């Protein structure tokens, strides 16, 4: 065991502050990583403030962060995929049982024994896992991803959650060249969805409530922008979409979007509104439409996503901040006042 600097919260109402945490000495299958950048995901904030206590109560202290890019510093004797000096990435999970039907099908993200990168029981050291707001992390090689060398690390970090969360449902529902794809909400997830759908060759339409996001949406790769409050504009797109990705986590009229799907079209939700949505069965039945959810992706698919981003030179639009600004960043995140993801420069932790 060794000590690592990190930022943690001591309770649901405490700010994040400097601390030291234990990291395990690497076993033969482990990769030790010096963290260069860690993205700030909205679920970091939910967990720090224990807002998902019903599904996954937070154990304190918590060290959040699951959008990790770093440099390999040490590898175990059985590690074949990495060597010291390599760029590497870690996303939302760090382990799974490897034997259940989900794992065997490549869906570690649906494994009942999946271990999250933070706030999951830690079988090595007891207590819970600690995430990426730290100078280092030790992870089994099965859960470490390769980073294409042309991608800048700061903007690559958010691919590990925001990227795979939007990539996976697009692959699942057959987004390819020539398909018409809608993206609802232009935040951290939405802006990745626009970039990825554009790279797949789809005709991309962004739905937003704010007209001032129009220019940015086009810059990110949208072909059209629809102001969702304008019923006439919405009506023009009725029954025309193959796929819509809904990344809104506030309450909203889901049927307004379902009605824009063509026959057999799919709407996948990746935002998590706190209250149940009122889905119209009639809207689904009449055109054999489907409504689904999605949650990150398996390890092989996450690697596929990173390689795809490497090929198309896609990273997230990030505002790089020092770790000392993390509490301020959380307040801005609540107001969606970031374009489009914060990425923490972990070199700032060295001066503490
Ligand atoms: Zn996340
Ligand atoms: Zn499993």
Short mmCIF file of C-alpha atoms and ligand atoms in Angstrom, two decimals:
data_model
loop_
_atom_site.label_atom_id
_atom_site.label_comp_id
_atom_site.label_asym_id
_atom_site.label_seq_id
_atom_site.Cartn_x
_atom_site.Cartn_y
_atom_site.Cartn_z
CA UNK A 1 0.00 0.00 0.00
CA UNK A 2 1.13 3.55 -0.69
CA UNK A 3 -0.33 7.00 -0.09
CA UNK A 4 -1.63 9.25 -2.83
CA UNK A 5 -2.82 12.85 -2.74
CA UNK A 6 -6.47 13.31 -3.62
CA UNK A 7 -9.46 15.62 -3.21
CA UNK A 8 -12.29 14.21 -1.16
CA UNK A 9 -15.56 15.28 0.46
CA UNK A 10 -16.17 14.33 4.10
CA UNK A 11 -19.96 14.64 3.97
CA UNK A 12 -22.85 15.59 1.68
CA UNK A 13 -22.44 19.24 2.66
CA UNK A 14 -18.63 19.43 2.74
CA UNK A 15 -16.58 20.96 -0.05
CA UNK A 16 -13.95 18.83 -1.73
CA UNK A 17 -10.58 19.29 -0.03
CA UNK A 18 -7.05 17.90 -0.04
CA UNK A 19 -6.48 14.55 1.64
CA UNK A 20 -4.33 11.45 1.26
CA UNK A 21 -5.78 8.07 0.35
CA UNK A 22 -4.34 4.56 0.27
CA UNK A 23 -3.67 2.89 -3.08
CA UNK A 24 -2.81 -0.79 -3.29
CA UNK A 25 0.60 -2.05 -4.37
CA UNK A 26 0.07 -3.46 -7.82
CA UNK A 27 -0.59 -7.18 -8.18
CA UNK A 28 0.69 -9.09 -11.24
CA UNK A 29 -2.33 -7.97 -13.29
CA UNK A 30 -2.34 -4.34 -12.19
CA UNK A 31 -1.42 -1.17 -14.02
CA UNK A 32 -0.33 1.82 -11.95
CA UNK A 33 -1.19 5.14 -13.54
CA UNK A 34 -0.10 8.69 -12.82
CA UNK A 35 -3.29 10.66 -13.52
CA UNK A 36 -2.84 13.59 -15.92
CA UNK A 37 -6.46 14.71 -16.38
CA UNK A 38 -9.82 13.80 -14.89
CA UNK A 39 -13.11 15.06 -16.33
CA UNK A 40 -15.92 16.29 -14.09
CA UNK A 41 -19.12 14.33 -14.71
CA UNK A 42 -22.48 15.40 -13.29
CA UNK A 43 -22.65 12.08 -11.47
CA UNK A 44 -19.55 13.10 -9.48
CA UNK A 45 -21.61 15.94 -8.07
CA UNK A 46 -24.68 13.75 -7.46
CA UNK A 47 -22.52 11.27 -5.54
CA UNK A 48 -20.58 13.86 -3.53
CA UNK A 49 -23.90 15.37 -2.38
CA UNK A 50 -25.52 11.95 -1.89
CA UNK A 51 -28.36 12.85 -4.26
CA UNK A 52 -28.71 9.26 -5.48
CA UNK A 53 -28.97 7.84 -1.95
CA UNK A 54 -31.92 5.66 -2.98
CA UNK A 55 -29.89 3.72 -5.59
CA UNK A 56 -26.30 4.09 -4.43
CA UNK A 57 -25.82 5.76 -1.06
CA UNK A 58 -22.49 7.57 -0.75
CA UNK A 59 -19.90 6.39 1.73
CA UNK A 60 -17.67 9.15 3.05
CA UNK A 61 -15.03 10.25 2.50
CA UNK A 62 -15.65 10.12 -1.25
CA UNK A 63 -13.06 10.71 -3.97
CA UNK A 64 -15.05 11.08 -7.21
CA UNK A 65 -13.87 11.03 -10.81
CA UNK A 66 -14.36 8.42 -13.56
CA UNK A 67 -13.03 10.14 -16.67
CA UNK A 68 -9.36 9.39 -16.21
CA UNK A 69 -6.40 9.75 -18.56
CA UNK A 70 -2.85 9.22 -17.35
CA UNK A 71 0.61 7.84 -17.88
CA UNK A 72 1.50 4.27 -16.94
CA UNK A 73 4.21 4.23 -14.27
CA UNK A 74 4.36 0.54 -13.31
CA UNK A 75 2.93 -2.74 -14.54
CA UNK A 76 2.60 -6.17 -12.95
CA UNK A 77 4.46 -9.22 -14.28
CA UNK A 78 1.37 -10.58 -16.09
CA UNK A 79 0.48 -7.28 -17.78
CA UNK A 80 0.81 -7.55 -21.55
CA UNK A 81 -1.24 -4.62 -22.84
CA UNK A 82 0.76 -1.78 -21.26
CA UNK A 83 4.27 -0.69 -20.40
CA UNK A 84 5.58 2.24 -18.36
CA UNK A 85 5.30 5.49 -20.31
CA UNK A 86 2.14 4.53 -22.23
CA UNK A 87 -0.90 6.79 -22.19
CA UNK A 88 -3.83 4.96 -20.61
CA UNK A 89 -7.41 5.64 -19.59
CA UNK A 90 -9.89 4.42 -16.98
CA UNK A 91 -13.63 4.99 -17.10
CA UNK A 92 -16.61 4.30 -14.84
CA UNK A 93 -15.64 0.79 -13.73
CA UNK A 94 -12.49 -0.90 -12.46
CA UNK A 95 -13.55 -4.55 -12.03
CA UNK A 96 -16.29 -7.14 -12.59
CA UNK A 97 -16.64 -10.87 -11.89
CA UNK A 98 -15.63 -11.79 -15.45
CA UNK A 99 -17.73 -14.95 -15.37
CA UNK A 100 -21.42 -13.97 -15.50
CA UNK A 101 -23.37 -13.99 -18.79
CA UNK A 102 -23.10 -10.17 -19.06
CA UNK A 103 -19.31 -10.21 -18.69
CA UNK A 104 -18.99 -13.10 -21.12
CA UNK A 105 -21.02 -11.14 -23.65
CA UNK A 106 -18.75 -8.10 -23.22
CA UNK A 107 -21.26 -6.16 -21.10
CA UNK A 108 -19.18 -5.64 -17.95
CA UNK A 109 -21.25 -2.48 -17.48
CA UNK A 110 -24.28 -4.66 -16.69
CA UNK A 111 -22.45 -7.19 -14.48
CA UNK A 112 -24.20 -7.59 -11.10
CA UNK A 113 -20.74 -7.61 -9.48
CA UNK A 114 -19.30 -4.68 -11.38
CA UNK A 115 -17.05 -2.42 -9.28
CA UNK A 116 -17.41 1.30 -9.96
CA UNK A 117 -14.34 3.51 -10.06
CA UNK A 118 -15.47 5.30 -6.92
CA UNK A 119 -17.81 4.56 -4.02
CA UNK A 120 -17.95 0.78 -4.66
CA UNK A 121 -16.73 -1.81 -2.11
CA UNK A 122 -12.95 -2.25 -2.58
CA UNK A 123 -12.02 -5.95 -2.36
CA UNK A 124 -8.30 -5.16 -2.11
CA UNK A 125 -8.16 -2.56 0.67
CA UNK A 126 -11.62 -2.72 2.23
CA UNK A 127 -13.74 0.45 2.48
CA UNK A 128 -14.68 1.86 -0.95
CA UNK A 129 -12.92 2.58 -4.22
CA UNK A 130 -11.48 6.04 -4.76
CA UNK A 131 -11.75 7.77 -8.12
CA UNK A 132 -9.77 10.03 -10.36
CA UNK A 133 -9.50 13.28 -8.37
CA UNK A 134 -6.13 11.92 -7.31
CA UNK A 135 -2.52 11.82 -8.42
CA UNK A 136 -2.58 8.08 -9.15
CA UNK A 137 -4.71 4.97 -9.44
CA UNK A 138 -4.04 1.22 -9.61
CA UNK A 139 -6.35 -0.79 -11.89
CA UNK A 140 -6.53 -4.34 -13.27
CA UNK A 141 -5.33 -4.31 -16.87
CA UNK A 142 -8.69 -5.64 -18.09
CA UNK A 143 -10.22 -2.28 -17.18
CA UNK A 144 -7.48 -0.05 -18.56
CA UNK A 145 -7.96 1.41 -22.04
CA UNK A 146 -5.44 2.41 -24.69
CA UNK A 147 -5.46 6.07 -25.79
CA UNK A 148 -4.80 6.92 -29.47
CA UNK A 149 -1.61 8.98 -29.63
CA UNK A 150 -3.11 11.79 -31.71
CA UNK A 151 -5.72 12.71 -29.09
CA UNK A 152 -4.99 15.46 -26.54
CA UNK A 153 -5.29 13.98 -23.02
CA UNK A 154 -7.36 16.82 -21.47
CA UNK A 155 -10.18 16.45 -24.00
CA UNK A 156 -9.86 12.66 -24.10
CA UNK A 157 -10.74 12.23 -20.41
CA UNK A 158 -14.49 12.97 -20.89
CA UNK A 159 -14.71 10.33 -23.60
CA UNK A 160 -14.52 7.72 -20.83
CA UNK A 161 -18.02 8.58 -19.60
CA UNK A 162 -19.70 11.21 -21.81
CA UNK A 163 -18.19 9.64 -24.94
CA UNK A 164 -19.12 6.01 -24.35
CA UNK A 165 -22.54 6.92 -22.92
CA UNK A 166 -23.49 8.48 -26.24
CA UNK A 167 -21.49 6.18 -28.56
CA UNK A 168 -22.95 2.91 -27.24
CA UNK A 169 -26.67 3.60 -27.93
CA UNK A 170 -25.83 4.98 -31.38
CA UNK A 171 -24.08 1.72 -32.24
CA UNK A 172 -26.89 -0.31 -30.66
CA UNK A 173 -29.55 1.42 -32.77
CA UNK A 174 -27.63 1.44 -36.03
CA UNK A 175 -26.62 5.07 -36.50
CA UNK A 176 -24.71 5.13 -39.77
CA UNK A 177 -24.19 7.16 -42.88
CA UNK A 178 -27.40 8.80 -44.08
CA UNK A 179 -29.51 8.19 -40.97
CA UNK A 180 -31.38 11.12 -39.43
CA UNK A 181 -30.36 11.57 -35.82
CA UNK A 182 -31.71 13.97 -33.19
CA UNK A 183 -29.84 15.11 -30.09
CA UNK A 184 -31.89 16.61 -27.28
CA UNK A 185 -29.93 18.88 -24.94
CA UNK A 186 -26.53 20.36 -25.74
CA UNK A 187 -24.49 19.81 -22.58
CA UNK A 188 -21.62 17.48 -21.71
CA UNK A 189 -23.34 14.39 -23.15
CA UNK A 190 -25.18 16.18 -25.97
CA UNK A 191 -22.11 17.86 -27.43
CA UNK A 192 -20.36 14.47 -27.61
CA UNK A 193 -23.42 12.94 -29.27
CA UNK A 194 -23.36 15.63 -31.97
CA UNK A 195 -19.67 15.08 -32.72
CA UNK A 196 -20.03 11.29 -32.83
CA UNK A 197 -23.24 11.23 -34.89
CA UNK A 198 -21.64 13.63 -37.37
CA UNK A 199 -18.60 11.36 -37.63
CA UNK A 200 -20.90 8.37 -38.28
CA UNK A 201 -22.15 10.30 -41.31
CA UNK A 202 -25.65 10.95 -39.96
CA UNK A 203 -27.78 14.01 -40.65
CA UNK A 204 -27.72 15.59 -37.18
CA UNK A 205 -30.47 17.78 -35.73
CA UNK A 206 -29.97 19.41 -32.34
CA UNK A 207 -32.98 20.29 -30.18
CA UNK A 208 -32.42 23.08 -27.71
CA UNK A 209 -34.44 25.55 -25.69
CA UNK A 210 -31.82 28.29 -26.08
CA UNK A 211 -31.50 30.00 -29.49
CA UNK A 212 -28.02 31.22 -28.52
CA UNK A 213 -26.70 27.66 -28.75
CA UNK A 214 -27.45 27.50 -32.48
CA UNK A 215 -24.05 28.63 -33.71
CA UNK A 216 -22.20 26.31 -31.37
CA UNK A 217 -24.32 23.32 -32.39
CA UNK A 218 -23.45 23.89 -36.04
CA UNK A 219 -19.76 24.27 -35.17
CA UNK A 220 -19.88 20.93 -33.32
CA UNK A 221 -21.30 19.16 -36.37
CA UNK A 222 -25.08 19.67 -36.40
CA UNK A 223 -26.77 20.06 -39.78
CA UNK A 224 -29.86 21.72 -38.32
CA UNK A 225 -30.93 23.23 -35.01
CA UNK A 226 -34.54 23.21 -33.80
CA UNK A 227 -35.78 25.42 -31.00
CA UNK A 228 -37.88 22.88 -29.16
CA UNK A 229 -40.35 25.47 -27.79
CA UNK A 230 -41.38 26.33 -31.34
CA UNK A 231 -44.22 23.94 -32.21
CA UNK A 232 -44.11 24.79 -35.94
CA UNK A 233 -40.42 24.01 -36.16
CA UNK A 234 -41.00 20.72 -34.32
CA UNK A 235 -43.93 19.80 -36.60
CA UNK A 236 -41.72 20.13 -39.69
CA UNK A 237 -39.71 17.13 -38.45
CA UNK A 238 -42.68 14.90 -37.56
CA UNK A 239 -42.16 11.17 -38.24
CA UNK A 240 -38.74 11.66 -39.79
CA UNK A 241 -36.06 10.51 -37.35
CA UNK A 242 -34.34 7.12 -37.29
CA UNK A 243 -32.89 7.74 -33.85
CA UNK A 244 -33.05 10.38 -31.12
CA UNK A 245 -30.68 10.58 -28.17
CA UNK A 246 -32.24 12.38 -25.22
CA UNK A 247 -29.63 13.75 -22.81
CA UNK A 248 -31.91 15.96 -20.73
CA UNK A 249 -32.03 15.22 -17.00
CA UNK A 250 -34.79 17.73 -16.17
CA UNK A 251 -38.49 16.98 -16.51
CA UNK A 252 -39.66 17.38 -20.12
CA UNK A 253 -42.31 16.28 -22.65
CA UNK A 254 -40.90 13.02 -24.00
CA UNK A 255 -43.85 12.44 -26.35
CA UNK A 256 -43.02 15.57 -28.32
CA UNK A 257 -39.83 13.74 -29.38
CA UNK A 258 -41.28 10.24 -29.76
CA UNK A 259 -43.69 11.71 -32.31
CA UNK A 260 -40.74 12.83 -34.40
CA UNK A 261 -39.60 9.21 -34.92
CA UNK A 262 -40.40 7.40 -38.13
CA UNK A 263 -41.63 3.78 -38.20
CA UNK A 264 -39.32 1.59 -36.10
CA UNK A 265 -37.44 4.64 -34.89
CA UNK A 266 -35.89 4.61 -31.45
CA UNK A 267 -35.51 7.21 -28.74
CA UNK A 268 -32.85 6.41 -26.13
CA UNK A 269 -32.67 8.33 -22.91
CA UNK A 270 -29.31 8.82 -21.20
CA UNK A 271 -30.26 11.71 -18.91
CA UNK A 272 -31.97 10.74 -15.66
CA UNK A 273 -34.95 12.94 -14.79
CA UNK A 274 -35.80 12.40 -11.10
CA UNK A 275 -39.55 11.84 -11.74
CA UNK A 276 -41.05 9.14 -14.01
CA UNK A 277 -41.78 10.33 -17.56
CA UNK A 278 -45.29 10.05 -19.00
CA UNK A 279 -44.70 8.04 -22.16
CA UNK A 280 -47.70 7.79 -24.51
CA UNK A 281 -48.29 4.14 -25.43
CA UNK A 282 -50.26 5.36 -28.43
CA UNK A 283 -47.25 7.25 -29.80
CA UNK A 284 -45.16 4.05 -29.58
CA UNK A 285 -47.78 1.67 -30.96
CA UNK A 286 -48.81 3.62 -34.02
CA UNK A 287 -45.39 3.53 -35.69
CA UNK A 288 -43.82 0.52 -33.88
CA UNK A 289 -41.46 2.98 -32.23
CA UNK A 290 -39.33 2.09 -29.23
CA UNK A 291 -38.16 3.95 -26.17
CA UNK A 292 -35.08 2.77 -24.29
CA UNK A 293 -32.30 3.60 -21.90
CA UNK A 294 -28.56 3.02 -21.97
CA UNK A 295 -25.74 3.07 -19.46
CA UNK A 296 -22.07 3.58 -20.52
CA UNK A 297 -20.73 0.55 -22.45
CA UNK A 298 -18.58 -2.56 -22.06
CA UNK A 299 -14.79 -2.46 -22.07
CA UNK A 300 -14.36 -3.69 -25.65
CA UNK A 301 -16.87 -1.14 -26.89
CA UNK A 302 -15.18 1.62 -24.89
CA UNK A 303 -11.90 0.77 -26.62
CA UNK A 304 -13.72 0.74 -29.96
CA UNK A 305 -15.09 4.23 -29.15
CA UNK A 306 -11.62 5.55 -28.27
CA UNK A 307 -10.18 4.11 -31.49
CA UNK A 308 -13.07 5.65 -33.47
CA UNK A 309 -12.36 9.02 -31.83
CA UNK A 310 -8.68 8.61 -32.68
CA UNK A 311 -9.51 7.92 -36.32
CA UNK A 312 -11.85 10.91 -36.54
CA UNK A 313 -9.80 13.14 -34.25
CA UNK A 314 -12.67 13.63 -31.79
CA UNK A 315 -12.24 14.88 -28.23
CA UNK A 316 -14.57 16.72 -25.86
CA UNK A 317 -14.60 20.53 -25.75
CA UNK A 318 -13.09 21.14 -22.33
CA UNK A 319 -12.30 23.94 -19.94
CA UNK A 320 -9.14 22.85 -18.12
CA UNK A 321 -9.06 23.80 -14.44
CA UNK A 322 -6.68 23.24 -11.53
CA UNK A 323 -8.04 20.96 -8.80
CA UNK A 324 -8.20 23.96 -6.45
CA UNK A 325 -11.14 25.29 -8.55
CA UNK A 326 -13.19 22.10 -8.32
CA UNK A 327 -15.81 23.41 -5.86
CA UNK A 328 -16.35 26.49 -8.00
CA UNK A 329 -16.67 24.23 -11.05
CA UNK A 330 -19.45 22.25 -9.32
CA UNK A 331 -21.46 25.45 -8.82
CA UNK A 332 -21.04 26.33 -12.49
CA UNK A 333 -21.99 22.81 -13.51
CA UNK A 334 -25.33 23.28 -11.74
CA UNK A 335 -25.97 26.30 -13.99
CA UNK A 336 -24.69 24.46 -17.11
CA UNK A 337 -22.11 27.27 -17.32
CA UNK A 338 -19.37 25.25 -19.01
CA UNK A 339 -18.55 24.49 -22.62
CA UNK A 340 -18.87 21.56 -22.42
CA UNK A 341 -16.93 19.65 -19.81
CA UNK A 342 -14.44 20.55 -17.07
CA UNK A 343 -11.18 18.63 -17.19
CA UNK A 344 -9.00 18.81 -14.09
CA UNK A 345 -5.28 19.21 -14.73
CA UNK A 346 -3.91 16.90 -12.07
CA UNK A 347 -0.46 18.51 -12.20
CA UNK A 348 -2.07 21.16 -9.98
CA UNK A 349 -2.24 18.60 -7.18
CA UNK A 350 1.57 18.39 -7.02
CA UNK A 351 1.87 21.92 -5.56
CA UNK A 352 -0.37 21.06 -2.58
ZN1 LIG B 1 -20.02 10.01 -15.67
ZN1 LIG B 2 -20.05 -10.25 -14.61
#
